[in-house]
Amino acid sequence: DAGVIQSPRHEVTEMGQEVTLRCKPISGHNSLFWYRQTMMRGLELLIYFNNNVPIDDSGMPEDRFSAKMPNASFSTLKIQPSEPRDSAVYFCASRKDGRNQPQHFGDGTRLSIL
Amino acid sequence: GEDVEQSLFLSVREGDSSVINCTYTDSSSTYLYWYKQEPGAGLQLLTYIFSNMDMKQDQRLTVLLNKKDKHLSLRIADTQTGDSAIYFCAESQSNYQLIWGAGTKLIIKP
């Protein structure tokens, strides 16, 4: 079984540029999460989708961040315009609905904004 | 509010047992999880325990839950160099939300 697939693995870009991170969840999983991990703040939940619908976006830092899930097998997280403080590792995770169902993580995208 | 606390570092000798501790605050949590993160990788689920259990064992891993004290521990027997990683404790807060600890970096000394 393929796990959660994220691309790109690494992204280095200049501030002001648009950044798009991509995620393919595990087939059959109907919940998808975007997280940001930094040394200072640890792991933060940015947004949660269920059945392709955004349910909780309270963790999205500001309007520069947006996320979409056009279908069950694809999601994007976009930052426009990017700033140096957005530098972090961004993880996507997916899970099946159910009380004891764990979240499965991708390998992350390491984003550096210069 | 809800909070999960872990020590930031643990250093053990190869072959010894490692015990990573975690305290949580939400007594209504139903599931508690341990995840492992190796350098450059995502978080990998190691094990989880339901809140009505005291202990769960899976090969070299033993999870102990003390609900009264809201204390969770992960014991790794016969620690190997491949166990070097950051270990995250997480409690389930709602149907989907997990509250994460800051992670404990396990350092293995030869």
PDB file of C-alpha atoms in Angstrom:
ATOM      1  CA  ASP A   1       0.000   0.000   0.000  1.00  0.00           C
ATOM      2  CA  ALA A   2       1.360   3.426  -0.904  1.00  0.00           C
ATOM      3  CA  GLY A   3       1.519   5.808   1.992  1.00  0.00           C
ATOM      4  CA  VAL A   4       0.738   9.510   1.974  1.00  0.00           C
ATOM      5  CA  ILE A   5       2.699  11.114  -0.835  1.00  0.00           C
ATOM      6  CA  GLN A   6       3.866  14.710  -0.651  1.00  0.00           C
ATOM      7  CA  SER A   7       5.645  16.827  -3.208  1.00  0.00           C
ATOM      8  CA  PRO A   8       8.019  18.459  -3.495  1.00  0.00           C
ATOM      9  CA  ARG A   9      10.275  17.088  -0.742  1.00  0.00           C
ATOM     10  CA  HIS A  10      12.254  20.296  -0.635  1.00  0.00           C
ATOM     11  CA  GLU A  11      11.435  23.783  -1.834  1.00  0.00           C
ATOM     12  CA  VAL A  12      13.674  26.824  -1.708  1.00  0.00           C
ATOM     13  CA  THR A  13      12.285  30.068  -3.022  1.00  0.00           C
ATOM     14  CA  GLU A  14      12.554  33.800  -2.536  1.00  0.00           C
ATOM     15  CA  MET A  15      10.173  35.752  -0.398  1.00  0.00           C
ATOM     16  CA  GLY A  16       7.166  37.070  -2.256  1.00  0.00           C
ATOM     17  CA  GLN A  17       6.895  34.020  -4.475  1.00  0.00           C
ATOM     18  CA  GLU A  18       3.906  31.713  -4.521  1.00  0.00           C
ATOM     19  CA  VAL A  19       4.491  28.254  -3.060  1.00  0.00           C
ATOM     20  CA  THR A  20       2.260  25.248  -3.688  1.00  0.00           C
ATOM     21  CA  LEU A  21       2.610  22.055  -1.682  1.00  0.00           C
ATOM     22  CA  ARG A  22       0.872  18.901  -2.811  1.00  0.00           C
ATOM     23  CA  CYS A  23      -0.481  15.839  -1.074  1.00  0.00           C
ATOM     24  CA  LYS A  24      -1.973  12.538  -2.159  1.00  0.00           C
ATOM     25  CA  PRO A  25      -3.656  10.795   0.779  1.00  0.00           C
ATOM     26  CA  ILE A  26      -3.899   7.043   1.224  1.00  0.00           C
ATOM     27  CA  SER A  27      -6.665   5.606  -0.926  1.00  0.00           C
ATOM     28  CA  GLY A  28      -9.838   5.084   1.074  1.00  0.00           C
ATOM     29  CA  HIS A  29      -8.933   7.632   3.729  1.00  0.00           C
ATOM     30  CA  ASN A  30     -11.545  10.346   4.004  1.00  0.00           C
ATOM     31  CA  SER A  31      -9.833  12.749   6.408  1.00  0.00           C
ATOM     32  CA  LEU A  32      -6.829  14.864   5.497  1.00  0.00           C
ATOM     33  CA  PHE A  33      -4.714  17.120   7.657  1.00  0.00           C
ATOM     34  CA  TRP A  34      -2.052  19.738   6.924  1.00  0.00           C
ATOM     35  CA  TYR A  35       0.492  20.388   9.676  1.00  0.00           C
ATOM     36  CA  ARG A  36       3.443  22.718  10.053  1.00  0.00           C
ATOM     37  CA  GLN A  37       6.462  21.737  12.147  1.00  0.00           C
ATOM     38  CA  THR A  38       9.020  24.201  13.482  1.00  0.00           C
ATOM     39  CA  MET A  39      11.521  24.089  16.325  1.00  0.00           C
ATOM     40  CA  MET A  40       9.817  26.994  18.070  1.00  0.00           C
ATOM     41  CA  ARG A  41       6.189  25.890  17.894  1.00  0.00           C
ATOM     42  CA  GLY A  42       6.416  22.136  17.341  1.00  0.00           C
ATOM     43  CA  LEU A  43       3.653  20.476  15.334  1.00  0.00           C
ATOM     44  CA  GLU A  44       0.696  22.736  14.516  1.00  0.00           C
ATOM     45  CA  LEU A  45      -2.498  21.673  12.786  1.00  0.00           C
ATOM     46  CA  LEU A  46      -3.241  24.098   9.971  1.00  0.00           C
ATOM     47  CA  ILE A  47      -6.396  22.666   8.422  1.00  0.00           C
ATOM     48  CA  TYR A  48      -8.529  19.521   8.496  1.00  0.00           C
ATOM     49  CA  PHE A  49     -10.677  18.200   5.636  1.00  0.00           C
ATOM     50  CA  ASN A  50     -13.311  15.507   5.876  1.00  0.00           C
ATOM     51  CA  ASN A  51     -14.765  14.059   2.670  1.00  0.00           C
ATOM     52  CA  ASN A  52     -13.017  16.871   0.757  1.00  0.00           C
ATOM     53  CA  VAL A  53     -14.712  19.606   2.810  1.00  0.00           C
ATOM     54  CA  PRO A  54     -12.680  21.940   5.047  1.00  0.00           C
ATOM     55  CA  ILE A  55     -13.973  21.386   8.577  1.00  0.00           C
ATOM     56  CA  ASP A  56     -11.471  23.241  10.730  1.00  0.00           C
ATOM     57  CA  ASP A  57      -9.147  25.889   9.327  1.00  0.00           C
ATOM     58  CA  SER A  58      -8.607  27.709  12.610  1.00  0.00           C
ATOM     59  CA  GLY A  59      -4.902  26.894  12.477  1.00  0.00           C
ATOM     60  CA  MET A  60      -4.261  28.624   9.162  1.00  0.00           C
ATOM     61  CA  PRO A  61      -1.939  31.478  10.147  1.00  0.00           C
ATOM     62  CA  GLU A  62      -3.293  34.211   7.895  1.00  0.00           C
ATOM     63  CA  ASP A  63      -4.887  34.949   4.568  1.00  0.00           C
ATOM     64  CA  ARG A  64      -1.665  34.248   2.725  1.00  0.00           C
ATOM     65  CA  PHE A  65      -2.322  30.553   3.377  1.00  0.00           C
ATOM     66  CA  SER A  66      -5.008  28.639   1.521  1.00  0.00           C
ATOM     67  CA  ALA A  67      -5.778  24.946   1.099  1.00  0.00           C
ATOM     68  CA  LYS A  68      -7.977  23.028  -1.291  1.00  0.00           C
ATOM     69  CA  MET A  69      -9.084  19.471  -1.734  1.00  0.00           C
ATOM     70  CA  PRO A  70     -10.721  19.207  -5.164  1.00  0.00           C
ATOM     71  CA  ASN A  71     -11.134  15.438  -4.895  1.00  0.00           C
ATOM     72  CA  ALA A  72     -10.516  12.536  -2.557  1.00  0.00           C
ATOM     73  CA  SER A  73      -7.018  11.877  -3.858  1.00  0.00           C
ATOM     74  CA  PHE A  74      -5.438  15.310  -3.960  1.00  0.00           C
ATOM     75  CA  SER A  75      -4.920  18.376  -1.794  1.00  0.00           C
ATOM     76  CA  THR A  76      -2.832  21.518  -2.067  1.00  0.00           C
ATOM     77  CA  LEU A  77      -1.556  24.035   0.440  1.00  0.00           C
ATOM     78  CA  LYS A  78      -0.667  27.382  -1.078  1.00  0.00           C
ATOM     79  CA  ILE A  79       1.242  30.300   0.377  1.00  0.00           C
ATOM     80  CA  GLN A  80       1.035  33.586  -1.504  1.00  0.00           C
ATOM     81  CA  PRO A  81       3.050  35.689  -0.996  1.00  0.00           C
ATOM     82  CA  SER A  82       5.594  33.661   0.945  1.00  0.00           C
ATOM     83  CA  GLU A  83       7.671  35.145   3.779  1.00  0.00           C
ATOM     84  CA  PRO A  84      10.856  33.911   5.515  1.00  0.00           C
ATOM     85  CA  ARG A  85       8.858  33.096   8.668  1.00  0.00           C
ATOM     86  CA  ASP A  86       6.925  30.508   6.657  1.00  0.00           C
ATOM     87  CA  SER A  87      10.068  28.366   6.528  1.00  0.00           C
ATOM     88  CA  ALA A  88       9.199  25.027   8.143  1.00  0.00           C
ATOM     89  CA  VAL A  89       8.465  21.407   7.373  1.00  0.00           C
ATOM     90  CA  TYR A  90       4.892  20.945   6.174  1.00  0.00           C
ATOM     91  CA  PHE A  91       3.268  17.564   6.680  1.00  0.00           C
ATOM     92  CA  CYS A  92       0.164  16.068   5.219  1.00  0.00           C
ATOM     93  CA  ALA A  93      -1.587  13.231   7.053  1.00  0.00           C
ATOM     94  CA  SER A  94      -4.660  11.151   6.289  1.00  0.00           C
ATOM     95  CA  ARG A  95      -6.876   8.737   8.158  1.00  0.00           C
ATOM     96  CA  LYS A  96     -10.056   6.718   7.844  1.00  0.00           C
ATOM     97  CA  ASP A  97     -12.957   7.887   9.954  1.00  0.00           C
ATOM     98  CA  GLY A  98     -13.370   5.927  13.157  1.00  0.00           C
ATOM     99  CA  ARG A  99     -12.530   6.396  16.799  1.00  0.00           C
ATOM    100  CA  ASN A 100      -9.339   4.386  16.889  1.00  0.00           C
ATOM    101  CA  GLN A 101      -8.075   5.205  13.440  1.00  0.00           C
ATOM    102  CA  PRO A 102      -4.628   6.814  13.564  1.00  0.00           C
ATOM    103  CA  GLN A 103      -3.276   9.525  11.324  1.00  0.00           C
ATOM    104  CA  HIS A 104      -0.730   8.438   8.713  1.00  0.00           C
ATOM    105  CA  PHE A 105       1.874  11.003   7.748  1.00  0.00           C
ATOM    106  CA  GLY A 106       3.738  11.768   4.556  1.00  0.00           C
ATOM    107  CA  ASP A 107       7.471  12.508   4.615  1.00  0.00           C
ATOM    108  CA  GLY A 108       6.873  16.251   4.524  1.00  0.00           C
ATOM    109  CA  THR A 109       7.983  19.187   2.432  1.00  0.00           C
ATOM    110  CA  ARG A 110      10.922  21.161   3.807  1.00  0.00           C
ATOM    111  CA  LEU A 111      10.240  24.754   2.794  1.00  0.00           C
ATOM    112  CA  SER A 112      12.875  27.471   2.926  1.00  0.00           C
ATOM    113  CA  ILE A 113      11.933  31.046   2.077  1.00  0.00           C
ATOM    114  CA  LEU A 114      14.959  33.275   1.500  1.00  0.00           C
TER     115      LEU A 114
ATOM    116  CA  GLY B   1      -6.600  24.169  28.168  1.00  0.00           C
ATOM    117  CA  GLU B   2      -5.398  20.797  26.996  1.00  0.00           C
ATOM    118  CA  ASP B   3      -1.670  20.216  27.074  1.00  0.00           C
ATOM    119  CA  VAL B   4       0.689  17.295  26.548  1.00  0.00           C
ATOM    120  CA  GLU B   5       4.120  17.472  28.133  1.00  0.00           C
ATOM    121  CA  GLN B   6       7.264  15.487  27.469  1.00  0.00           C
ATOM    122  CA  SER B   7      10.926  15.830  28.349  1.00  0.00           C
ATOM    123  CA  LEU B   8      12.897  17.134  25.394  1.00  0.00           C
ATOM    124  CA  PHE B   9      15.800  14.672  25.590  1.00  0.00           C
ATOM    125  CA  LEU B  10      16.584  11.175  26.835  1.00  0.00           C
ATOM    126  CA  SER B  11      20.014   9.564  26.626  1.00  0.00           C
ATOM    127  CA  VAL B  12      20.472   5.804  27.106  1.00  0.00           C
ATOM    128  CA  ARG B  13      23.161   3.254  26.439  1.00  0.00           C
ATOM    129  CA  GLU B  14      22.727   0.764  23.639  1.00  0.00           C
ATOM    130  CA  GLY B  15      21.164  -2.412  25.011  1.00  0.00           C
ATOM    131  CA  ASP B  16      19.501  -0.674  27.976  1.00  0.00           C
ATOM    132  CA  SER B  17      15.792   0.049  28.239  1.00  0.00           C
ATOM    133  CA  SER B  18      14.485   3.490  27.317  1.00  0.00           C
ATOM    134  CA  VAL B  19      11.488   4.930  29.117  1.00  0.00           C
ATOM    135  CA  ILE B  20       9.879   7.987  27.572  1.00  0.00           C
ATOM    136  CA  ASN B  21       7.288   9.733  29.692  1.00  0.00           C
ATOM    137  CA  CYS B  22       4.323  11.921  28.838  1.00  0.00           C
ATOM    138  CA  THR B  23       1.660  13.701  30.868  1.00  0.00           C
ATOM    139  CA  TYR B  24      -1.639  14.880  29.485  1.00  0.00           C
ATOM    140  CA  THR B  25      -4.484  16.937  30.879  1.00  0.00           C
ATOM    141  CA  ASP B  26      -7.709  15.927  29.131  1.00  0.00           C
ATOM    142  CA  SER B  27      -9.300  13.175  31.186  1.00  0.00           C
ATOM    143  CA  SER B  28     -11.858  12.564  28.444  1.00  0.00           C
ATOM    144  CA  SER B  29      -9.202  11.452  25.967  1.00  0.00           C
ATOM    145  CA  THR B  30     -10.118   8.071  24.536  1.00  0.00           C
ATOM    146  CA  TYR B  31      -6.920   7.168  22.735  1.00  0.00           C
ATOM    147  CA  LEU B  32      -3.287   8.011  23.379  1.00  0.00           C
ATOM    148  CA  TYR B  33      -0.662   7.556  20.703  1.00  0.00           C
ATOM    149  CA  TRP B  34       3.080   7.233  20.349  1.00  0.00           C
ATOM    150  CA  TYR B  35       4.655   8.327  17.075  1.00  0.00           C
ATOM    151  CA  LYS B  36       8.300   8.113  16.005  1.00  0.00           C
ATOM    152  CA  GLN B  37      10.016  10.649  13.742  1.00  0.00           C
ATOM    153  CA  GLU B  38      13.359   9.801  12.183  1.00  0.00           C
ATOM    154  CA  PRO B  39      15.486  12.583  10.650  1.00  0.00           C
ATOM    155  CA  GLY B  40      14.043  13.879   7.401  1.00  0.00           C
ATOM    156  CA  ALA B  41      10.943  11.727   7.652  1.00  0.00           C
ATOM    157  CA  GLY B  42       7.337  12.054   8.690  1.00  0.00           C
ATOM    158  CA  LEU B  43       5.780  10.812  11.890  1.00  0.00           C
ATOM    159  CA  GLN B  44       5.289   7.072  11.988  1.00  0.00           C
ATOM    160  CA  LEU B  45       2.677   5.529  14.259  1.00  0.00           C
ATOM    161  CA  LEU B  46       4.356   3.187  16.746  1.00  0.00           C
ATOM    162  CA  THR B  47       1.486   2.165  18.963  1.00  0.00           C
ATOM    163  CA  TYR B  48      -1.624   3.438  20.686  1.00  0.00           C
ATOM    164  CA  ILE B  49      -3.598   2.578  23.782  1.00  0.00           C
ATOM    165  CA  PHE B  50      -7.265   2.914  24.581  1.00  0.00           C
ATOM    166  CA  SER B  51      -8.007   4.797  27.754  1.00  0.00           C
ATOM    167  CA  ASN B  52      -9.628   1.807  29.478  1.00  0.00           C
ATOM    168  CA  MET B  53      -6.381  -0.171  29.259  1.00  0.00           C
ATOM    169  CA  ASP B  54      -3.444  -0.047  31.663  1.00  0.00           C
ATOM    170  CA  MET B  55      -0.823  -1.662  29.523  1.00  0.00           C
ATOM    171  CA  LYS B  56      -0.140  -2.707  25.965  1.00  0.00           C
ATOM    172  CA  GLN B  57       2.859  -4.701  24.770  1.00  0.00           C
ATOM    173  CA  ASP B  58       4.102  -5.084  21.219  1.00  0.00           C
ATOM    174  CA  GLN B  59       7.469  -6.823  20.828  1.00  0.00           C
ATOM    175  CA  ARG B  60      10.090  -4.472  22.337  1.00  0.00           C
ATOM    176  CA  LEU B  61       7.531  -1.755  23.072  1.00  0.00           C
ATOM    177  CA  THR B  62       5.495  -1.510  26.273  1.00  0.00           C
ATOM    178  CA  VAL B  63       3.003   1.270  26.865  1.00  0.00           C
ATOM    179  CA  LEU B  64       1.818   1.982  30.392  1.00  0.00           C
ATOM    180  CA  LEU B  65      -1.140   4.234  31.157  1.00  0.00           C
ATOM    181  CA  ASN B  66      -1.922   5.660  34.568  1.00  0.00           C
ATOM    182  CA  LYS B  67      -5.273   7.366  34.095  1.00  0.00           C
ATOM    183  CA  LYS B  68      -5.424   8.675  37.641  1.00  0.00           C
ATOM    184  CA  ASP B  69      -2.182  10.581  37.211  1.00  0.00           C
ATOM    185  CA  LYS B  70      -2.742  11.205  33.461  1.00  0.00           C
ATOM    186  CA  HIS B  71       0.663   9.698  32.803  1.00  0.00           C
ATOM    187  CA  LEU B  72       1.671   7.686  29.761  1.00  0.00           C
ATOM    188  CA  SER B  73       5.010   5.994  29.198  1.00  0.00           C
ATOM    189  CA  LEU B  74       6.706   4.165  26.360  1.00  0.00           C
ATOM    190  CA  ARG B  75       9.342   1.604  27.228  1.00  0.00           C
ATOM    191  CA  ILE B  76      11.698   0.351  24.539  1.00  0.00           C
ATOM    192  CA  ALA B  77      13.525  -2.784  25.586  1.00  0.00           C
ATOM    193  CA  ASP B  78      17.080  -3.507  24.368  1.00  0.00           C
ATOM    194  CA  THR B  79      17.472  -0.080  22.778  1.00  0.00           C
ATOM    195  CA  GLN B  80      19.287  -0.146  19.437  1.00  0.00           C
ATOM    196  CA  THR B  81      20.938   2.596  17.393  1.00  0.00           C
ATOM    197  CA  GLY B  82      18.011   2.389  14.986  1.00  0.00           C
ATOM    198  CA  ASP B  83      15.749   3.596  17.793  1.00  0.00           C
ATOM    199  CA  SER B  84      17.383   7.039  17.655  1.00  0.00           C
ATOM    200  CA  ALA B  85      14.548   9.402  16.788  1.00  0.00           C
ATOM    201  CA  ILE B  86      12.104  11.889  18.234  1.00  0.00           C
ATOM    202  CA  TYR B  87       9.137  10.274  19.974  1.00  0.00           C
ATOM    203  CA  PHE B  88       5.837  12.140  20.134  1.00  0.00           C
ATOM    204  CA  CYS B  89       3.018  11.496  22.527  1.00  0.00           C
ATOM    205  CA  ALA B  90      -0.470  12.585  21.402  1.00  0.00           C
ATOM    206  CA  GLU B  91      -3.923  12.458  22.954  1.00  0.00           C
ATOM    207  CA  SER B  92      -7.183  12.393  21.037  1.00  0.00           C
ATOM    208  CA  GLN B  93      -9.213  15.465  21.885  1.00  0.00           C
ATOM    209  CA  SER B  94     -12.154  15.053  19.557  1.00  0.00           C
ATOM    210  CA  ASN B  95     -13.230  12.951  16.639  1.00  0.00           C
ATOM    211  CA  TYR B  96     -10.268  14.172  14.639  1.00  0.00           C
ATOM    212  CA  GLN B  97      -8.067  16.502  16.673  1.00  0.00           C
ATOM    213  CA  LEU B  98      -4.859  15.248  18.282  1.00  0.00           C
ATOM    214  CA  ILE B  99      -3.025  17.253  20.929  1.00  0.00           C
ATOM    215  CA  TRP B 100       0.696  16.731  20.461  1.00  0.00           C
ATOM    216  CA  GLY B 101       3.592  16.822  22.857  1.00  0.00           C
ATOM    217  CA  ALA B 102       6.792  18.618  21.840  1.00  0.00           C
ATOM    218  CA  GLY B 103       8.607  15.326  21.300  1.00  0.00           C
ATOM    219  CA  THR B 104      11.427  13.567  23.162  1.00  0.00           C
ATOM    220  CA  LYS B 105      14.697  13.126  21.325  1.00  0.00           C
ATOM    221  CA  LEU B 106      16.135   9.701  22.151  1.00  0.00           C
ATOM    222  CA  ILE B 107      19.946   9.638  22.018  1.00  0.00           C
ATOM    223  CA  ILE B 108      21.710   6.273  22.022  1.00  0.00           C
ATOM    224  CA  LYS B 109      25.199   6.080  23.497  1.00  0.00           C
ATOM    225  CA  PRO B 110      27.444   3.207  22.334  1.00  0.00           C
TER     226      PRO B 110
END
